mmCIF file of C-alpha atoms in Angstrom:
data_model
loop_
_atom_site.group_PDB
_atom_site.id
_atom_site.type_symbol
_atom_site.label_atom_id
_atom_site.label_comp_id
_atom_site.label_asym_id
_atom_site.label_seq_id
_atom_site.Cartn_x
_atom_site.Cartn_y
_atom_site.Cartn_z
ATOM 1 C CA UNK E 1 0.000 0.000 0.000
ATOM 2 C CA UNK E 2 3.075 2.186 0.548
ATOM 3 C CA UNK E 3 3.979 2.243 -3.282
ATOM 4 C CA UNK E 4 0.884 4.232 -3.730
ATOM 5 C CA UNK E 5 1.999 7.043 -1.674
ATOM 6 C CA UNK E 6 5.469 7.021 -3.360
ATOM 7 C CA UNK E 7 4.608 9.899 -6.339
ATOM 8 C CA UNK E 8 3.022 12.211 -2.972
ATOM 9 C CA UNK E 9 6.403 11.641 -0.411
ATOM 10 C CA UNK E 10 8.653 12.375 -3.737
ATOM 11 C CA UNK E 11 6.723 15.662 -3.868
ATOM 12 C CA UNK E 12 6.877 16.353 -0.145
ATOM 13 C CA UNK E 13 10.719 15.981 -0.277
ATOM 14 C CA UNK E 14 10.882 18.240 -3.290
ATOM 15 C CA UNK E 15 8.823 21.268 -0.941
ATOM 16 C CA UNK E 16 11.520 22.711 1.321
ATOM 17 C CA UNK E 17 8.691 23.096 3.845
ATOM 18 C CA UNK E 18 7.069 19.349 3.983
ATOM 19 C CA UNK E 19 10.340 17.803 3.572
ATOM 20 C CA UNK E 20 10.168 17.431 6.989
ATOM 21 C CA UNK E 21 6.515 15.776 7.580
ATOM 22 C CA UNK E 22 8.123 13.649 4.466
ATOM 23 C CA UNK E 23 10.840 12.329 6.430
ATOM 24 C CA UNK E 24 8.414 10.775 8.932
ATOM 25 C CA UNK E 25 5.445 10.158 6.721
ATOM 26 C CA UNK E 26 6.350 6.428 5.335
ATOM 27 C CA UNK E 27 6.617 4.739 8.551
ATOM 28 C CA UNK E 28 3.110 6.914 9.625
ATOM 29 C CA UNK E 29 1.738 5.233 6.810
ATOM 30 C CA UNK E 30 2.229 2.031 7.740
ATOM 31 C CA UNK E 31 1.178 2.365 10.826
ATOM 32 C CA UNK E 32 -2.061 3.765 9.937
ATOM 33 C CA UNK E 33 -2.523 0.647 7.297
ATOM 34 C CA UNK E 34 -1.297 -2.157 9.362
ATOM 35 C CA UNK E 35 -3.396 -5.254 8.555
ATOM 36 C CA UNK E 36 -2.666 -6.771 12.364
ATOM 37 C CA UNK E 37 -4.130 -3.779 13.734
ATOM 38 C CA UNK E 38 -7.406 -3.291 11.215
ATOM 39 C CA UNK E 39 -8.616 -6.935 10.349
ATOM 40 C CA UNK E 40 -10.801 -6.055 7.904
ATOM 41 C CA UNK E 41 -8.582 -3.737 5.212
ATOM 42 C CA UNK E 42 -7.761 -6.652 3.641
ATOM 43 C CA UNK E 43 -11.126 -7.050 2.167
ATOM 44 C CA UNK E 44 -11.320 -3.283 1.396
ATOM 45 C CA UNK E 45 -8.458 -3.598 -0.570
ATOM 46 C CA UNK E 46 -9.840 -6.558 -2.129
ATOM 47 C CA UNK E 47 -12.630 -4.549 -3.159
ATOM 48 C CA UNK E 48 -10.403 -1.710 -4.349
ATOM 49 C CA UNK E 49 -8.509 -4.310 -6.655
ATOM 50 C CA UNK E 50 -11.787 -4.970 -7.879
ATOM 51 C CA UNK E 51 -12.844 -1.965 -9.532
ATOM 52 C CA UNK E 52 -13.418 -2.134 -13.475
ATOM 53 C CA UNK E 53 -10.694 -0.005 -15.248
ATOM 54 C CA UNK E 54 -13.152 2.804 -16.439
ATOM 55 C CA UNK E 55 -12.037 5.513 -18.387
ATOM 56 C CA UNK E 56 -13.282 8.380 -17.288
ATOM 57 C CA UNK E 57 -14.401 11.218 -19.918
ATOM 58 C CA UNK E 58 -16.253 13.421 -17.555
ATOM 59 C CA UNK E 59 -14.970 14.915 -14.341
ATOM 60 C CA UNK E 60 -16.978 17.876 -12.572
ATOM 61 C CA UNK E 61 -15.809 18.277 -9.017
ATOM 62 C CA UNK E 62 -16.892 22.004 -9.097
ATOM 63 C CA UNK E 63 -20.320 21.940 -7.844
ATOM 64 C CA UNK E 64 -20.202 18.032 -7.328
ATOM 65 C CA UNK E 65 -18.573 14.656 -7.296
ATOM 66 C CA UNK E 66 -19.223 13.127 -10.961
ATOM 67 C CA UNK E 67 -17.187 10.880 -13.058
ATOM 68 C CA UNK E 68 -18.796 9.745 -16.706
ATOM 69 C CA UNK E 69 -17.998 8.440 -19.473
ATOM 70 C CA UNK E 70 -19.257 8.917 -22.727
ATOM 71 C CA UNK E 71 -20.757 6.056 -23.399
ATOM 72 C CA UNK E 72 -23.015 3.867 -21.081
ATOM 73 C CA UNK E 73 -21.337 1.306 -19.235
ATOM 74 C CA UNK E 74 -22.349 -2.042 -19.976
ATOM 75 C CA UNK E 75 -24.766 -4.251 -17.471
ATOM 76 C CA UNK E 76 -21.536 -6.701 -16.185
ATOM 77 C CA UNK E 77 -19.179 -3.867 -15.847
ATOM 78 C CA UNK E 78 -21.942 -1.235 -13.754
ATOM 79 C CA UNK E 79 -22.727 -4.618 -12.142
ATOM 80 C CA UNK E 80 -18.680 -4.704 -10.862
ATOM 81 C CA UNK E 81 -18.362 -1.499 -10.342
ATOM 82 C CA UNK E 82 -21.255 -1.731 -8.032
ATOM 83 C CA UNK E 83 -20.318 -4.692 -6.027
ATOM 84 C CA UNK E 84 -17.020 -3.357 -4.844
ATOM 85 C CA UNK E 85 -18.226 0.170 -4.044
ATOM 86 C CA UNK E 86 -20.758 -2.131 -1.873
ATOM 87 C CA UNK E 87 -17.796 -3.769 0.065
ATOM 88 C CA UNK E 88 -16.784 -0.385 1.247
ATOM 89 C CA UNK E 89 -19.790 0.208 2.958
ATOM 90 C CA UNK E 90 -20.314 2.469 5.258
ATOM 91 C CA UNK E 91 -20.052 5.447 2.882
ATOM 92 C CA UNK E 92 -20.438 8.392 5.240
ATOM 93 C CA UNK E 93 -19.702 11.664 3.238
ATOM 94 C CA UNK E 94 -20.636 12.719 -0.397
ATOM 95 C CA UNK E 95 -22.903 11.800 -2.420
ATOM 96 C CA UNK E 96 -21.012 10.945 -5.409
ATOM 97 C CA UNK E 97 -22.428 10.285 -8.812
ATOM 98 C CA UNK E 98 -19.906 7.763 -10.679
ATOM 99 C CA UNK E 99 -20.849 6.516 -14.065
ATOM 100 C CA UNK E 100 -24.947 6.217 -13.351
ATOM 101 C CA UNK E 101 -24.340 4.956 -9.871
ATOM 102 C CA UNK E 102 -25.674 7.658 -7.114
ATOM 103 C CA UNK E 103 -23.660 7.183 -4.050
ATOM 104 C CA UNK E 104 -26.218 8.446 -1.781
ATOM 105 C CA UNK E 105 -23.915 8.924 1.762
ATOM 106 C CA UNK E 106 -25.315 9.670 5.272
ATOM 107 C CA UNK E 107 -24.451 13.061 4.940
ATOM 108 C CA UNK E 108 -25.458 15.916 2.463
ATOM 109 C CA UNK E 109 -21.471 16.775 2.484
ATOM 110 C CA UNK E 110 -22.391 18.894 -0.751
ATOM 111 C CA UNK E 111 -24.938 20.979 1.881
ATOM 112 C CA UNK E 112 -21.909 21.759 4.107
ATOM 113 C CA UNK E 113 -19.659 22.773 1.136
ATOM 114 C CA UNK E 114 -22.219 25.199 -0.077
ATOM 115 C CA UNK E 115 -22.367 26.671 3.541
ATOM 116 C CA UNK E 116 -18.879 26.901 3.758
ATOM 117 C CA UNK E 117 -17.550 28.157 0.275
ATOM 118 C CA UNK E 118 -18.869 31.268 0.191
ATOM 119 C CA UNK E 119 -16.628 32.609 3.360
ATOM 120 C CA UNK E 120 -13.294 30.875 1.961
ATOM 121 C CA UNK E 121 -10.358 32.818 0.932
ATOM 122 C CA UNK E 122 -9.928 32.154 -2.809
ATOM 123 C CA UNK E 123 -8.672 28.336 -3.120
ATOM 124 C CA UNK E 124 -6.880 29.200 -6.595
ATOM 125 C CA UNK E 125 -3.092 27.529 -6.091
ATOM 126 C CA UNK E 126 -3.262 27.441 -2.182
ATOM 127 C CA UNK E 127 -1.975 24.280 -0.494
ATOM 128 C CA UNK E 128 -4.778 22.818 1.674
ATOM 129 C CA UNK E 129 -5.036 20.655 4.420
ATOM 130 C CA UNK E 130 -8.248 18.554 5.220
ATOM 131 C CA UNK E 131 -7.990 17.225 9.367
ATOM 132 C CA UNK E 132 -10.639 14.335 9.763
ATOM 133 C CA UNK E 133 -11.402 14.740 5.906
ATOM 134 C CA UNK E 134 -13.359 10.690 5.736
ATOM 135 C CA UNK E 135 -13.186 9.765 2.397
ATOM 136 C CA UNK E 136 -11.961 12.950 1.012
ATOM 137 C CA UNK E 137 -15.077 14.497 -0.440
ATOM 138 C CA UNK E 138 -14.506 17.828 0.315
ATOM 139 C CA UNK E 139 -10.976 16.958 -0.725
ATOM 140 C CA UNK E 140 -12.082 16.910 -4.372
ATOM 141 C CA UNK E 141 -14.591 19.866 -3.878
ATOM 142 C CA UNK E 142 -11.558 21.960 -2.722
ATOM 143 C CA UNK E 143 -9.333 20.996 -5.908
ATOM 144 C CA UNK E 144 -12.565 22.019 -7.742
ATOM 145 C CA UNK E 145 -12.101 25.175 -5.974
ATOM 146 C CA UNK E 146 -8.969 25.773 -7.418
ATOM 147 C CA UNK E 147 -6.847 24.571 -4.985
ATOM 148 C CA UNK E 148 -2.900 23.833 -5.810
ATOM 149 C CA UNK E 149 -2.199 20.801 -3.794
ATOM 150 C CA UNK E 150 -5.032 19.025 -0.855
ATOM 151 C CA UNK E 151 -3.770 16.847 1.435
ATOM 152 C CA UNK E 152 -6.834 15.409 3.435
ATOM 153 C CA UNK E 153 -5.739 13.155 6.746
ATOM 154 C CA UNK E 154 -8.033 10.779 8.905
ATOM 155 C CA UNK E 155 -6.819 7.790 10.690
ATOM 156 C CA UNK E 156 -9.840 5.376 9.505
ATOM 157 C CA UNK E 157 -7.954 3.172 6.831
ATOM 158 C CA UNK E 158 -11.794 2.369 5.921
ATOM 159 C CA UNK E 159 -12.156 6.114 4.634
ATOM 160 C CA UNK E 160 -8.191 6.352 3.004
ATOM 161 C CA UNK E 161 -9.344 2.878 0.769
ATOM 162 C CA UNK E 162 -12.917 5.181 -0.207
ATOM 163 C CA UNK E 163 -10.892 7.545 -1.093
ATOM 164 C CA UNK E 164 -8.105 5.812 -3.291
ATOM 165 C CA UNK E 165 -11.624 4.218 -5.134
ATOM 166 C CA UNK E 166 -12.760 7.407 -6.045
ATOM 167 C CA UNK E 167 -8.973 8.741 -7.084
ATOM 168 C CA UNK E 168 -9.166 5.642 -9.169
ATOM 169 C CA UNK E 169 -12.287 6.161 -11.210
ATOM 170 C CA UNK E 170 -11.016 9.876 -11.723
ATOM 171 C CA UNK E 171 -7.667 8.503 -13.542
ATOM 172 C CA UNK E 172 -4.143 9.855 -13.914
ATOM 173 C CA UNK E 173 -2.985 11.964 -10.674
ATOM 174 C CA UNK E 174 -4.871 14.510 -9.336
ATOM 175 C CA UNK E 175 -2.823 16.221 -6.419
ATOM 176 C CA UNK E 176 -5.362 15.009 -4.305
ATOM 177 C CA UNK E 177 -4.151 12.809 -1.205
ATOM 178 C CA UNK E 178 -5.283 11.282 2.169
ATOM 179 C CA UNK E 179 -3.114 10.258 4.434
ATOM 180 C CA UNK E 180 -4.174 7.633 7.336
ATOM 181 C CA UNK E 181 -2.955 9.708 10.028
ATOM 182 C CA UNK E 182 -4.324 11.955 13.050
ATOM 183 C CA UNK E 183 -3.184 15.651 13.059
ATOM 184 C CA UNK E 184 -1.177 15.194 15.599
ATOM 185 C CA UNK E 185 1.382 13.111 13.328
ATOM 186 C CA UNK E 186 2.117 16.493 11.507
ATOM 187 C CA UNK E 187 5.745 18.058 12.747
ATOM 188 C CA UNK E 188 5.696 21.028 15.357
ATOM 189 C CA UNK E 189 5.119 24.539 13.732
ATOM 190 C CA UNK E 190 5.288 23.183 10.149
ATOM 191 C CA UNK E 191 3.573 26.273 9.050
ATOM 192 C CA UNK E 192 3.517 24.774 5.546
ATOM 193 C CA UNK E 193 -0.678 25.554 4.410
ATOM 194 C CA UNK E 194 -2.155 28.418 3.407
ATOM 195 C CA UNK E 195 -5.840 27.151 4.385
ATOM 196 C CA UNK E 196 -6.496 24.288 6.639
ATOM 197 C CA UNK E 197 -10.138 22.845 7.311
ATOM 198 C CA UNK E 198 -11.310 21.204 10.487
ATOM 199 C CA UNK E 199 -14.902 19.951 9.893
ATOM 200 C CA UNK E 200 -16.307 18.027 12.293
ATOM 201 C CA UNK E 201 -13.554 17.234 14.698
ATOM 202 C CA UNK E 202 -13.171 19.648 17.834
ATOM 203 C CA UNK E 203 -15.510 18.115 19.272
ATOM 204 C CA UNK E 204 -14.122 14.674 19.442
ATOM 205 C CA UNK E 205 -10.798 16.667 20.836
ATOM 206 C CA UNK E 206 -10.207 15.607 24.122
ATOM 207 C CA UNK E 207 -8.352 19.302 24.356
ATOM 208 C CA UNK E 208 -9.881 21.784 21.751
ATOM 209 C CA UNK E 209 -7.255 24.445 22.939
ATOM 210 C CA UNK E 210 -4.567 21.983 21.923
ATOM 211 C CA UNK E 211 -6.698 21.356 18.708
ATOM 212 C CA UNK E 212 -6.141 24.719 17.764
ATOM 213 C CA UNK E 213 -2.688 25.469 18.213
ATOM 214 C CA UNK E 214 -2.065 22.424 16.007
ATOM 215 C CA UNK E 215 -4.101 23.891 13.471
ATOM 216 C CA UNK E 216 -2.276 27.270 13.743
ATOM 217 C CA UNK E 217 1.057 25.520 13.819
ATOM 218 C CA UNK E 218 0.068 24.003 10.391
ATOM 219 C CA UNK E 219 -0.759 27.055 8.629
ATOM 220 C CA UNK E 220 1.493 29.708 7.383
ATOM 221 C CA UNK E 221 1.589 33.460 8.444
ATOM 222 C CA UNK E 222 -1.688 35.229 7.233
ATOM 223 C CA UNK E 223 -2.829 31.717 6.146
ATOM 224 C CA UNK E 224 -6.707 30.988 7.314
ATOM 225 C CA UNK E 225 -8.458 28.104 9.245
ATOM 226 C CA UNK E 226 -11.971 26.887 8.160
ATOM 227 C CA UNK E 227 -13.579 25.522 11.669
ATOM 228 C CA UNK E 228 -16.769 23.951 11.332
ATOM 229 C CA UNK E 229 -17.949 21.992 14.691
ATOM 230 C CA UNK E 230 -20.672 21.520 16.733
ATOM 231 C CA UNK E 231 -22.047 24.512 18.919
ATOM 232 C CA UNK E 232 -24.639 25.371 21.162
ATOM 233 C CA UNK E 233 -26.903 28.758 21.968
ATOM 234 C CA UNK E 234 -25.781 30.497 24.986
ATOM 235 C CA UNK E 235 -23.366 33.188 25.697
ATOM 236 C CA UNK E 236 -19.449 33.467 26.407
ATOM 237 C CA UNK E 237 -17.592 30.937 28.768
ATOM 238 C CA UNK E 238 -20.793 28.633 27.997
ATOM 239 C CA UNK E 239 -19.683 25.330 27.264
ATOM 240 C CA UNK E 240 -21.403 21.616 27.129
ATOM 241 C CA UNK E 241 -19.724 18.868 28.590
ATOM 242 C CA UNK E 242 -21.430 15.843 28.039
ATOM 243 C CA UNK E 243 -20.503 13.399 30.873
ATOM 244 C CA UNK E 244 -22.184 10.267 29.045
ATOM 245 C CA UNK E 245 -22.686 10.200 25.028
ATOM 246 C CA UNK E 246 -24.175 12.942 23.032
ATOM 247 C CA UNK E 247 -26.545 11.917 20.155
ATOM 248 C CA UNK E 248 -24.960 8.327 21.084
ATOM 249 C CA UNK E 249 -21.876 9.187 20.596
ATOM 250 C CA UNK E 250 -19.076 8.446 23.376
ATOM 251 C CA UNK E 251 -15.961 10.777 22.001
ATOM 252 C CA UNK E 252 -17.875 13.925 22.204
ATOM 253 C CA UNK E 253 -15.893 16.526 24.549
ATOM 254 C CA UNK E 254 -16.918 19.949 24.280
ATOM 255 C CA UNK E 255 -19.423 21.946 22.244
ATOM 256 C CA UNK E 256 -19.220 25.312 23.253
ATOM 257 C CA UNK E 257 -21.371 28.319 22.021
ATOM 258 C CA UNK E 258 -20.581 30.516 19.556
ATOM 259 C CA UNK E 259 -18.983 33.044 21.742
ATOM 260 C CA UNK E 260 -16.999 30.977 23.632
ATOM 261 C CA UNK E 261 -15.520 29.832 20.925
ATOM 262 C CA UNK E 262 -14.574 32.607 19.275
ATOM 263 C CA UNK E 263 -12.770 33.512 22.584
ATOM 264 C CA UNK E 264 -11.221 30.037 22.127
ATOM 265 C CA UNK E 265 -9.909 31.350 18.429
ATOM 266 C CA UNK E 266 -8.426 34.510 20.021
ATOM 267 C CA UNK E 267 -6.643 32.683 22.777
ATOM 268 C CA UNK E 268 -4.790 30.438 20.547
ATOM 269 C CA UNK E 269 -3.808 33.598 18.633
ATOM 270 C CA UNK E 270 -5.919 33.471 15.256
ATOM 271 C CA UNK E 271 -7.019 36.834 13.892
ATOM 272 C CA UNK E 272 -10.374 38.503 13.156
ATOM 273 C CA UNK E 273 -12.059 35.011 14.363
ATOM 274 C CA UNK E 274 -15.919 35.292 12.792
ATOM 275 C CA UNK E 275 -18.617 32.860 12.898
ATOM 276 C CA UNK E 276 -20.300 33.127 9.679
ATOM 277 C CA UNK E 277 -22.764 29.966 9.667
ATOM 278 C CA UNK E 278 -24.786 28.920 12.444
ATOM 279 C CA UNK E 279 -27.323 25.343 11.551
ATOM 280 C CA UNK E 280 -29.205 23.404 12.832
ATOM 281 C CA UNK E 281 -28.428 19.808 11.612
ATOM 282 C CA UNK E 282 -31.915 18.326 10.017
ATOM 283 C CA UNK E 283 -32.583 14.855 9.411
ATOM 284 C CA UNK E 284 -32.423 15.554 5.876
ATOM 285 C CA UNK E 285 -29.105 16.255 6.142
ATOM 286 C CA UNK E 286 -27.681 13.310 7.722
ATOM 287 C CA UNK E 287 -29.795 10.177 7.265
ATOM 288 C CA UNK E 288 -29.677 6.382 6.966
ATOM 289 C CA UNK E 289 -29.580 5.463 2.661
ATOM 290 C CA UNK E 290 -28.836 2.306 0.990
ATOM 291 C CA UNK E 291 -24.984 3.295 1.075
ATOM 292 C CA UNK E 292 -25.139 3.844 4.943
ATOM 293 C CA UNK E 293 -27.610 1.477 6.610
ATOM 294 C CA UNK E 294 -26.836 2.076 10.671
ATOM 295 C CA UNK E 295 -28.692 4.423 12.941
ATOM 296 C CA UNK E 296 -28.185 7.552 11.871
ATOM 297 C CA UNK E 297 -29.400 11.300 13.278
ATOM 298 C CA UNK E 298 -33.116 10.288 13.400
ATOM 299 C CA UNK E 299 -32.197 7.614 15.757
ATOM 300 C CA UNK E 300 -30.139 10.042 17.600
ATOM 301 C CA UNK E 301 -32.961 12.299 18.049
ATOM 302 C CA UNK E 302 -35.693 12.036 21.745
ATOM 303 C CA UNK E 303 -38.443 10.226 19.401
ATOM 304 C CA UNK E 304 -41.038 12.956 21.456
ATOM 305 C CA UNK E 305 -38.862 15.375 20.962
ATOM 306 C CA UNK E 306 -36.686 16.248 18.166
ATOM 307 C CA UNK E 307 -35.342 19.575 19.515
ATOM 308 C CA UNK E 308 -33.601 17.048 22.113
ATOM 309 C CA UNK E 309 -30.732 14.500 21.522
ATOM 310 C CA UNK E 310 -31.697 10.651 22.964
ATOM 311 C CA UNK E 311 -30.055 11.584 26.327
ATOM 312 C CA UNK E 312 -31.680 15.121 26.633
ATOM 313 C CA UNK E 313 -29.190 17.615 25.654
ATOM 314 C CA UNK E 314 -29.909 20.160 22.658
ATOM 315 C CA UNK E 315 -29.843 18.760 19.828
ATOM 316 C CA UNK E 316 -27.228 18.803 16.945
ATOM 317 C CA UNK E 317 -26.441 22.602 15.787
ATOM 318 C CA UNK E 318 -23.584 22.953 13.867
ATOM 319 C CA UNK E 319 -21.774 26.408 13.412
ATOM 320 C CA UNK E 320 -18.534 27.224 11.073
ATOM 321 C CA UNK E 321 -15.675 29.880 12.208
ATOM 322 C CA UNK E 322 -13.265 31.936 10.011
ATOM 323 C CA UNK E 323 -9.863 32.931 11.050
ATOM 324 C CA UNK E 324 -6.423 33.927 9.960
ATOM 325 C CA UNK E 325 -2.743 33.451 11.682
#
């Protein structure tokens, strides 16, 4: 699996700046895709190996995720294509629309981009870094954007195989990677991105504070952070602490308001913090489908009361912040 990321570490030693990430990266790598310690990538690489070689004549990743061809495919090769995009099941961010198949994920990803892009600092040749990116969707809605060179990381080889599918459909080399580590793998102050993205992550920080310096460490002088987290109403120094599971889940920290963390943005030295999207999460939004067939928000949800989570806190609101270093 390491040969594949051989074109992406010759780059990073070529880049005075990631030379030194590159230096550590390989054995990273293999950590992050050791078979003894994730049982079941060997079938998700199976099911990579699987995919039909499809040309691909089509590629919009501008306002979505689609890869066509000119002509139909036929019923055997559709048929293949589907049955290993089935092994990789759960598919948890997209949708993706690849040669007449709708990948219909859990979450409206495409929602989140639209609520997002509008605030972004032009993308056009900026290097990018995606923390907690899953299987890289807003990866390829980034390069759409313009972007120079993404580099998406999550430790979930699950999501890194998902990704390499998609990358495979597309053809050639898009400079488009995701890298099966945390963000804590990245060196001290490597300073080396001009925007880096954090969707979906403080909140399963056990120390958001230290979250954020990593993210400012990462970025270069006047470069800008894209924070996009779950929030909830109240005022400054309010902050929800969850001492069992929140919506079911048992990694969620901290969700402060929108004030507090703002304040949070300022203390770890970002400039001009600014919310600039504040949403509820709707069950349209994130959603069981045929590609994702677990419990998903509407299970989350108090059945009497959908204004509460299962356990009786607020329930989801999701808010994005805008910064610079």
């Amino acid at each position: 699996m390491i040969e594949y990321y051989h074109t992406l570490l010759e780059t990073l030693h070529l880049d005075p700046v990631l030379s030194r990430w590159a230096e550590q990266l390989p054995e990273q790598i293999r950590r992050g895709l050791d078979t003894r310690r994730y049982g079941d990538l060997p079938d998700w690489l199976n099911a990579l190996d699987q995919l039909p070689d499809i040309h691909a004549d089509s590629i919009e990743l501008n306002n979505e995720v689609r890869i066509e061809t000119d002509d139909a495919l036929d019923a055997d090769t559709l048929q293949q294509l589907r049955s290993a995009l089935e092994a990789l099941i759960p598919w948890r961010k997209g949708p993706y629309h690849l040669h007449g198949i709708h990948l219909d994920t859990e979450w409206r990803s495409d929602w989140k981009w639209d609520r997002v892009s509008p605030h972004l600092a032009d993308l056009t040749h900026r290097r990018v870094l995606d923390v907690g990116c899953g299987n890289g969707y807003h990866c390829w809605r980034m390069l759409g954007a313009g972007a120079s060179r993404v580099i998406g990381i999550d430790p979930s080889p699950r999501f890194v195989v998902q990704f390499l599918a998609i990358k495979r459909l597309l053809g050639g080399n898009p400079p488009v990677d995701v890298v099966p580590v945390g963000i804590e793998a990245l060196p001290p102050k490597l300073e080396a991105f001009d925007t880096a993205f954090s969707m979906g992550v403080l909140y399963h920080r056990r120390s958001p504070m230290d979250h954020l310096r990593e993210l400012k460490e990462a970025l270069r002088p006047g470069g800008q952070v894209v924070l996009e987290t779950l929030v909830i109403e109240g005022g400054l120094g309010e902050v929800l602490v969850p001492e069992g599971r929140y919506a079911k889940m048992n990694n969620v920290w901290f969700l402060p308001s929108g004030p507090s963390l703002l304040s949070w943005l300022r203390k770890a030295g970002f400039r001009s913090p600014r919310m600039v999207d504040f949403c509820p999460t709707t069950t349209e939004e994130q959603r069981a489908t045929d590609w994702m067939r677990f419990h998903s928000l509407p299970e989350f949800l108090d059945p009497d009361d959908p204004s509460r989570t299962a356990e009786g806190h607020p329930a989801p609101i999701r808010a994005v912040f805008i910064a610079e270093t």
